[in-house]
PDB file of C-alpha atoms in Angstrom:
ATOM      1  CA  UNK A  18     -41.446  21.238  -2.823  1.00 51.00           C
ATOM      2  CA  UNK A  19     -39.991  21.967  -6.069  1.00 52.00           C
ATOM      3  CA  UNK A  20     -37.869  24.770  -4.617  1.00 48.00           C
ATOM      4  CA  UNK A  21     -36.186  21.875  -2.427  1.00 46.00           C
ATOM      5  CA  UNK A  22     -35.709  19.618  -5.135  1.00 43.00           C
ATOM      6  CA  UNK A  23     -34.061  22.044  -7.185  1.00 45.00           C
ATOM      7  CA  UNK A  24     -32.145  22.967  -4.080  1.00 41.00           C
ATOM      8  CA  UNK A  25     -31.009  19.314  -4.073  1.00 50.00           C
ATOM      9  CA  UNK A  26     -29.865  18.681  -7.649  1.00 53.00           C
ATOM     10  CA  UNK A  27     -27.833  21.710  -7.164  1.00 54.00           C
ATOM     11  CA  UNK A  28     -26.395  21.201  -4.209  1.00 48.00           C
ATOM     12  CA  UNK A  29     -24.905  17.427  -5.667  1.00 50.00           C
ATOM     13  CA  UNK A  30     -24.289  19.066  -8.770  1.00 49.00           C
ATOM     14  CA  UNK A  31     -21.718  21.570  -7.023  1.00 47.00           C
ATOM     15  CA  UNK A  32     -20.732  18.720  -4.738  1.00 45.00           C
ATOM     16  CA  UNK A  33     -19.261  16.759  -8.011  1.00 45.00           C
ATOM     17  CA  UNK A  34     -17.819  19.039  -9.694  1.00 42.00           C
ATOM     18  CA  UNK A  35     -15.544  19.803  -6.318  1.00 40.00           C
ATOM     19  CA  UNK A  36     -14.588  16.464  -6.272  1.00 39.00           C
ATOM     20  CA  UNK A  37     -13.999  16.207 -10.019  1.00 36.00           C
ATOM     21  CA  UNK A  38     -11.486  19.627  -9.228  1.00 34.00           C
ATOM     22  CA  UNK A  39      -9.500  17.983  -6.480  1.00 35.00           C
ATOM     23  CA  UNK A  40      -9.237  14.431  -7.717  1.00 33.00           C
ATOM     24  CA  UNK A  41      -7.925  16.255 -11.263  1.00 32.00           C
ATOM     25  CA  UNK A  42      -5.193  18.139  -9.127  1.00 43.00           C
ATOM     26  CA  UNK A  43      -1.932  17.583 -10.077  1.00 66.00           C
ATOM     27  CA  UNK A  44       0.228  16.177  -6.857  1.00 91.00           C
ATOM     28  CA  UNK A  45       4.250  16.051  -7.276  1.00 94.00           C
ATOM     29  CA  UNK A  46       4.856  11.784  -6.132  1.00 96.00           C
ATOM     30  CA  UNK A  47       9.156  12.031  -6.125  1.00 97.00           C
ATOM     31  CA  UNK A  48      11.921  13.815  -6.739  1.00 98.00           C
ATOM     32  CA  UNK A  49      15.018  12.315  -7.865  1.00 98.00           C
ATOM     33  CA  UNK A  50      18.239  13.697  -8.086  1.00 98.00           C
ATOM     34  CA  UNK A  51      20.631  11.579  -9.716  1.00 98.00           C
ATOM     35  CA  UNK A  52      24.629  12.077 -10.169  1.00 97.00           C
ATOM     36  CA  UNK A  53      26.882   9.432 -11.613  1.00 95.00           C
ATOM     37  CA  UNK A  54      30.022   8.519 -13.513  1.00 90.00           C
ATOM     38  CA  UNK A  55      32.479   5.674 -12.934  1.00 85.00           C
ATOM     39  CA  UNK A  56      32.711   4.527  -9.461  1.00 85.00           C
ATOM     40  CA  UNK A  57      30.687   7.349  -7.799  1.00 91.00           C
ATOM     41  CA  UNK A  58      27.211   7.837  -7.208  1.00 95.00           C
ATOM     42  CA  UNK A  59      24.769  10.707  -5.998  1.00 96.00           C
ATOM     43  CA  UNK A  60      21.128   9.753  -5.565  1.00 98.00           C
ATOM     44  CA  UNK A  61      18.988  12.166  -3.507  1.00 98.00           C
ATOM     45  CA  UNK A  62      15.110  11.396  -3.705  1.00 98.00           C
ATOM     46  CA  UNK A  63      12.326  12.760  -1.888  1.00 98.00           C
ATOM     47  CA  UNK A  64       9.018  10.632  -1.214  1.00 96.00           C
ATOM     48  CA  UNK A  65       6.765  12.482   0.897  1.00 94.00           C
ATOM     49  CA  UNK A  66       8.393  13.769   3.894  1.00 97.00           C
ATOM     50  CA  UNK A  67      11.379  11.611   3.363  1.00 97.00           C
ATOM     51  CA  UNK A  68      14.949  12.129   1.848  1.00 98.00           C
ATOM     52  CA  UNK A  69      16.577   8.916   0.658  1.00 98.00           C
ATOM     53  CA  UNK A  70      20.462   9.765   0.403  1.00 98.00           C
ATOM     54  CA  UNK A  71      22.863   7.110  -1.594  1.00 97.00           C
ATOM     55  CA  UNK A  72      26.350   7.086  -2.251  1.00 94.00           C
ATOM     56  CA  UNK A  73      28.174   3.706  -3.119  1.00 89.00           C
ATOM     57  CA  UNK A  74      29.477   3.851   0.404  1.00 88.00           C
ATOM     58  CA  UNK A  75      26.181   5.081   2.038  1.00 92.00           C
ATOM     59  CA  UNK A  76      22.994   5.499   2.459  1.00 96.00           C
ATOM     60  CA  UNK A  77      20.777   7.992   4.971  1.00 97.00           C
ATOM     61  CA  UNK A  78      17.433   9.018   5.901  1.00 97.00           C
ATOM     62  CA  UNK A  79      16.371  12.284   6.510  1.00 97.00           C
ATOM     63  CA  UNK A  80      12.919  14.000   7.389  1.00 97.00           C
ATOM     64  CA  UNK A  81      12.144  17.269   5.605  1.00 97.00           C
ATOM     65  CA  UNK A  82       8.885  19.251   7.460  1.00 97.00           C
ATOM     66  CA  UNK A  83       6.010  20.883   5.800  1.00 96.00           C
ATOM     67  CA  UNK A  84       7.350  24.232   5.114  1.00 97.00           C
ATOM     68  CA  UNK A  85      10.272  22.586   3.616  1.00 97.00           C
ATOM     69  CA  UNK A  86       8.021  20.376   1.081  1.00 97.00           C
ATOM     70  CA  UNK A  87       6.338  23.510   0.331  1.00 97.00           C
ATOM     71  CA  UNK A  88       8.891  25.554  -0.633  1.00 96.00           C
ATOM     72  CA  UNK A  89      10.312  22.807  -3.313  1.00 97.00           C
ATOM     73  CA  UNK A  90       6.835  21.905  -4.609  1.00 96.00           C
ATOM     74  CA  UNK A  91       6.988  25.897  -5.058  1.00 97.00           C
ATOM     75  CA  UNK A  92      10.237  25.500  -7.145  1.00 97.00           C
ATOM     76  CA  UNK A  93       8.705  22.637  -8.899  1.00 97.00           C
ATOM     77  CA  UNK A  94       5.530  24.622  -9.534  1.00 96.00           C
ATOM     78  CA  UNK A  95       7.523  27.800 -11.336  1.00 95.00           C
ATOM     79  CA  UNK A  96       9.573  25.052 -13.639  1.00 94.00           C
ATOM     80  CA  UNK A  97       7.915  24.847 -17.193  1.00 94.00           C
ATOM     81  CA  UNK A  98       7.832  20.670 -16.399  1.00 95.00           C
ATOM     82  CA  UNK A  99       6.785  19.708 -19.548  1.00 95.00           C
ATOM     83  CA  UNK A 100       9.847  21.130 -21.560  1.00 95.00           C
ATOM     84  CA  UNK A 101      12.324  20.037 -18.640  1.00 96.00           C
ATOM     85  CA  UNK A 102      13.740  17.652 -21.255  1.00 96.00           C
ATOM     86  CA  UNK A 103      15.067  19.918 -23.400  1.00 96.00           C
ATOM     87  CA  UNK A 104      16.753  21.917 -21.171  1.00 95.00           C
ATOM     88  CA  UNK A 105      20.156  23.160 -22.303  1.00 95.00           C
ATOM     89  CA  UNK A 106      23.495  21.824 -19.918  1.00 95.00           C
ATOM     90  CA  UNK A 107      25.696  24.729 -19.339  1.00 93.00           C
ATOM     91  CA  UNK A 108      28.778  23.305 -19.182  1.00 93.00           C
ATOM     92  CA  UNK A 109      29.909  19.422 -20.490  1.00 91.00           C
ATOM     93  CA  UNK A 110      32.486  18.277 -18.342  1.00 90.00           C
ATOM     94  CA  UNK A 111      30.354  15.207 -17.923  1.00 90.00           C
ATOM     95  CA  UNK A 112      32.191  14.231 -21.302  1.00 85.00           C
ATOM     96  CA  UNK A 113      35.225  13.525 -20.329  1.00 85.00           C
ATOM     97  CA  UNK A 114      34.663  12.705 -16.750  1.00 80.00           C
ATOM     98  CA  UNK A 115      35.608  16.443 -15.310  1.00 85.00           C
ATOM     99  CA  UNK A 116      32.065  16.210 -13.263  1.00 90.00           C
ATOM    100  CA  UNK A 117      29.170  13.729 -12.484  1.00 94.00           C
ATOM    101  CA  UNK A 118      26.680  13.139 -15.099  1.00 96.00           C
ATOM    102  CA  UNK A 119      23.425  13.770 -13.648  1.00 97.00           C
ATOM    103  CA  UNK A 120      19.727  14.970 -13.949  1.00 98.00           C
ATOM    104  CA  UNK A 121      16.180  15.370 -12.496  1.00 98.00           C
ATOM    105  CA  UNK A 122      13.260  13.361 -12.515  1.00 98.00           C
ATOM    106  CA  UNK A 123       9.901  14.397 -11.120  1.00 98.00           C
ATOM    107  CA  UNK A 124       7.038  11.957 -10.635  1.00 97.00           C
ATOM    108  CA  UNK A 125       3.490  14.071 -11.366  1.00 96.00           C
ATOM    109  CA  UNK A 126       0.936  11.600 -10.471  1.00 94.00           C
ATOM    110  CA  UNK A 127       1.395   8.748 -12.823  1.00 93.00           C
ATOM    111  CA  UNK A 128       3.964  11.079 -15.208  1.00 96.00           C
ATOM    112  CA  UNK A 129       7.618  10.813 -14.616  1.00 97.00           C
ATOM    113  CA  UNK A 130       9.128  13.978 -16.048  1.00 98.00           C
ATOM    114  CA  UNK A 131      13.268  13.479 -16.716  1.00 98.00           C
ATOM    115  CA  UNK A 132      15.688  16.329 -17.505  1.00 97.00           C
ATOM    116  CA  UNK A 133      18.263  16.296 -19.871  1.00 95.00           C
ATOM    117  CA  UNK A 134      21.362  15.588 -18.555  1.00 96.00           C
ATOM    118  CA  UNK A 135      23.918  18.215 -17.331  1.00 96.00           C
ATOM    119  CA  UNK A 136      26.647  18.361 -15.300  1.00 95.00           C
ATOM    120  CA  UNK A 137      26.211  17.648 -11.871  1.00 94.00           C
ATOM    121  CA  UNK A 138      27.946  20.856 -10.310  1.00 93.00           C
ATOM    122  CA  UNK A 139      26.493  23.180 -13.031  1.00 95.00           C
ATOM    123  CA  UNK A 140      22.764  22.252 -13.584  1.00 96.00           C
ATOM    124  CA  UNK A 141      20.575  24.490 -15.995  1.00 97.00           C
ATOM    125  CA  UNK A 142      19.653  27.441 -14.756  1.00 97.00           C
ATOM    126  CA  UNK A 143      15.764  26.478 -14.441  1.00 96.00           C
ATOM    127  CA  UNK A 144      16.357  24.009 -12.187  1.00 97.00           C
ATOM    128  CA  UNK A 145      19.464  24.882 -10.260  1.00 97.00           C
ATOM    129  CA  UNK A 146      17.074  26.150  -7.082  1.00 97.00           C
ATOM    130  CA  UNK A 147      15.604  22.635  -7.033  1.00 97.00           C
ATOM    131  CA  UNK A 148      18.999  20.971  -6.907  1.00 97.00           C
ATOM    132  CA  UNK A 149      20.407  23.883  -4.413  1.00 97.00           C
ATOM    133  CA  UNK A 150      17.445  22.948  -2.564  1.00 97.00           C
ATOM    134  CA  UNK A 151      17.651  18.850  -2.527  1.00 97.00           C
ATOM    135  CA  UNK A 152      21.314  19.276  -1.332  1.00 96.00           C
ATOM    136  CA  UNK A 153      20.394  21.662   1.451  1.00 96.00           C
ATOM    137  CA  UNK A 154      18.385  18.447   3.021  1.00 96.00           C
ATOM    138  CA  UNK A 155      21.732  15.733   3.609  1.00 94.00           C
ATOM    139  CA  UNK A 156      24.192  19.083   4.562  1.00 83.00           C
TER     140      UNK A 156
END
């Protein structure tokens, strides 16, 4: 008898402390892409399976799969997230309106993470493969 009640408590002890693990995971909400200067616009976001795509003339839908989501939560996954604020712009023709000002903002469960901003055609290296990637899904 008291081998099955110790059986028991450990059994629901194990059984919370899995579901304390996977409630605690981290899970990647949005991506946002966003590109502007006077009179144009760029906004690529991904919810889910969904790309929203918005220019000031237009707006489109598009459906990414799962191997697809994978592969940029992978990208997202390898970026130091944390520090993506103080990432360094290569270039600054954003200045003086020789390219889109623009940056990236990833939603981490309740945290919205925002990068500094950079020119639209020449994002920081660290998250160049994120932005390659987002533009690969309206092409």
């Amino acid at each position: 008898m008291k081998a099955f009640f110790s059986l028991i408590i450990i059994l629901s002890t194990m059984s919370c402390v899995s579901q304390k693990s996977n409630s605690t995971q981290e899970s990647i909400k949005e991506i946002v892409f966003n590109a502007q200067t006077r009179g144009s616009l760029v906004n690529i976001t991904v919810s889910d399976y969904t790309v929203f795509y918005k220019t000031h003339g237009n707006s489109k839908t598009y459906a990414i799969n799962a191997s697809q989501r994978k592969e940029l939560e992978a990208l997202i996954n390898k970026l130091n997230i944390k520090n993506i604020s103080e990432l360094k712009a290569p270039s600054n023709k954003r200045a003086f309106d020789g390219a889109l000002r623009a940056t990236l903002a990833i939603k981490i469960n309740e945290t919205n993470y925002v990068s500094s901003e950079f020119d639209d055609d020449n994002p920081p290296e660290e998250i160049k493969a994120i932005i390659d990637t987002l533009r690969s899904y309206i092409q």
